[in-house]
Amino acid sequence: SQQGEEDPQALSIQEGENATMNCSYKTSINNLQWYRQNSGRGLVHLILIRSNEREKHSGRLRVTLDTSKKSSSLLITASRAADTASYFCATAVVYGGATNKLIFGTGTLLAVQP
Amino acid sequence: DGGITQSPKYLFRKEGQNVTLSCEQNLNHDAMYWYRQDPGQGLRLIYYSQIVNDFQKGDIAEGYSVSREKKESFPLTVTSAQKNPTAFYLCASSTPQGPLFGPGTRLTVL
């Protein structure tokens, strides 16, 4: 089964509003990452938060991590129509030795209305 | 420009045919990965390779094969044994921040 589960599955907001997406996972992790995917395109890495970190910022993005609840949230402030995309969380676990395996959730589809 | 390239962008094949998807990177990354994405789904790991001439099965390796003869190249073959090959295939190579993804190949089996 998927390690990460995003909530909500889909989100529609007006331009300028904030968008919050949540991710829950099941096992211990080394880090958690958020990715963005425009329709039919590859994934773009947004931000990585390590298991010993609680909050991280990058521009209009704010990510929190609560390892006790096995959950993370991605906040996009002052959203723009160009933010319309699918957003995935991925948890990194040790796999086959030293390699970090990324386990992806099913994603949140964000639509920002102009 | 450094990056990961996948070709072709769209690929159509008849049922029962093997098909090979290309993935090339000029970033000097050791580790490379193949993922599969189905509509409305997250990514699932097919195969990964940590170094040249070595690769390991991921979660859904059945019906797929790979090779890693060169550091820059990690081609994926979708064989006729793969029961549901129609999907979006993403290749990635590793950075300290995590995988860097290519643009993907959409495979449709008719």
Short mmCIF file of C-alpha atoms in Angstrom, two decimals, chain A residues 12-57:
data_model
loop_
_atom_site.label_atom_id
_atom_site.label_comp_id
_atom_site.label_asym_id
_atom_site.label_seq_id
_atom_site.Cartn_x
_atom_site.Cartn_y
_atom_site.Cartn_z
CA SER A 12 -9.98 24.47 -5.64
CA ILE A 13 -9.23 27.98 -4.41
CA GLN A 14 -9.20 31.57 -5.66
CA GLU A 15 -6.01 33.34 -6.63
CA GLY A 16 -4.47 35.04 -3.61
CA GLU A 17 -5.81 32.52 -1.10
CA ASN A 18 -3.60 30.08 0.78
CA ALA A 19 -3.60 26.37 -0.04
CA THR A 20 -2.87 23.69 2.53
CA MET A 21 -2.23 20.05 1.70
CA ASN A 22 -1.60 17.30 4.20
CA CYS A 23 0.33 14.07 3.98
CA SER A 24 0.29 11.10 6.33
CA TYR A 25 2.69 8.19 6.30
CA LYS A 26 3.09 4.87 8.06
CA THR A 27 6.70 4.01 8.85
CA SER A 28 9.84 5.73 10.11
CA ILE A 29 11.44 8.00 7.56
CA ASN A 30 14.78 9.67 6.85
CA ASN A 31 13.18 12.66 5.21
CA LEU A 32 9.99 13.77 3.51
CA GLN A 33 9.85 15.60 0.22
CA TRP A 34 7.20 17.50 -1.67
CA TYR A 35 6.98 17.47 -5.45
CA ARG A 36 4.87 19.29 -7.99
CA GLN A 37 3.66 17.87 -11.29
CA ASN A 38 2.01 19.79 -14.06
CA SER A 39 -0.37 17.74 -16.17
CA GLY A 40 1.50 15.12 -18.21
CA ARG A 41 4.93 16.37 -17.17
CA GLY A 42 7.75 15.19 -14.97
CA LEU A 43 7.99 15.93 -11.27
CA VAL A 44 9.66 19.05 -9.93
CA HIS A 45 11.26 18.88 -6.50
CA LEU A 46 9.91 21.60 -4.20
CA ILE A 47 11.32 21.06 -0.74
CA LEU A 48 12.91 18.44 1.50
CA ILE A 49 12.45 18.29 5.25
CA ARG A 50 14.57 15.95 7.35
CA SER A 51 13.17 13.80 10.12
CA ASN A 52 14.82 15.99 12.78
CA GLU A 53 13.33 19.20 11.39
CA ARG A 54 9.87 20.55 12.23
CA GLU A 55 9.39 23.39 9.78
CA LYS A 56 10.98 24.63 6.59
CA HIS A 57 10.35 27.57 4.29
#
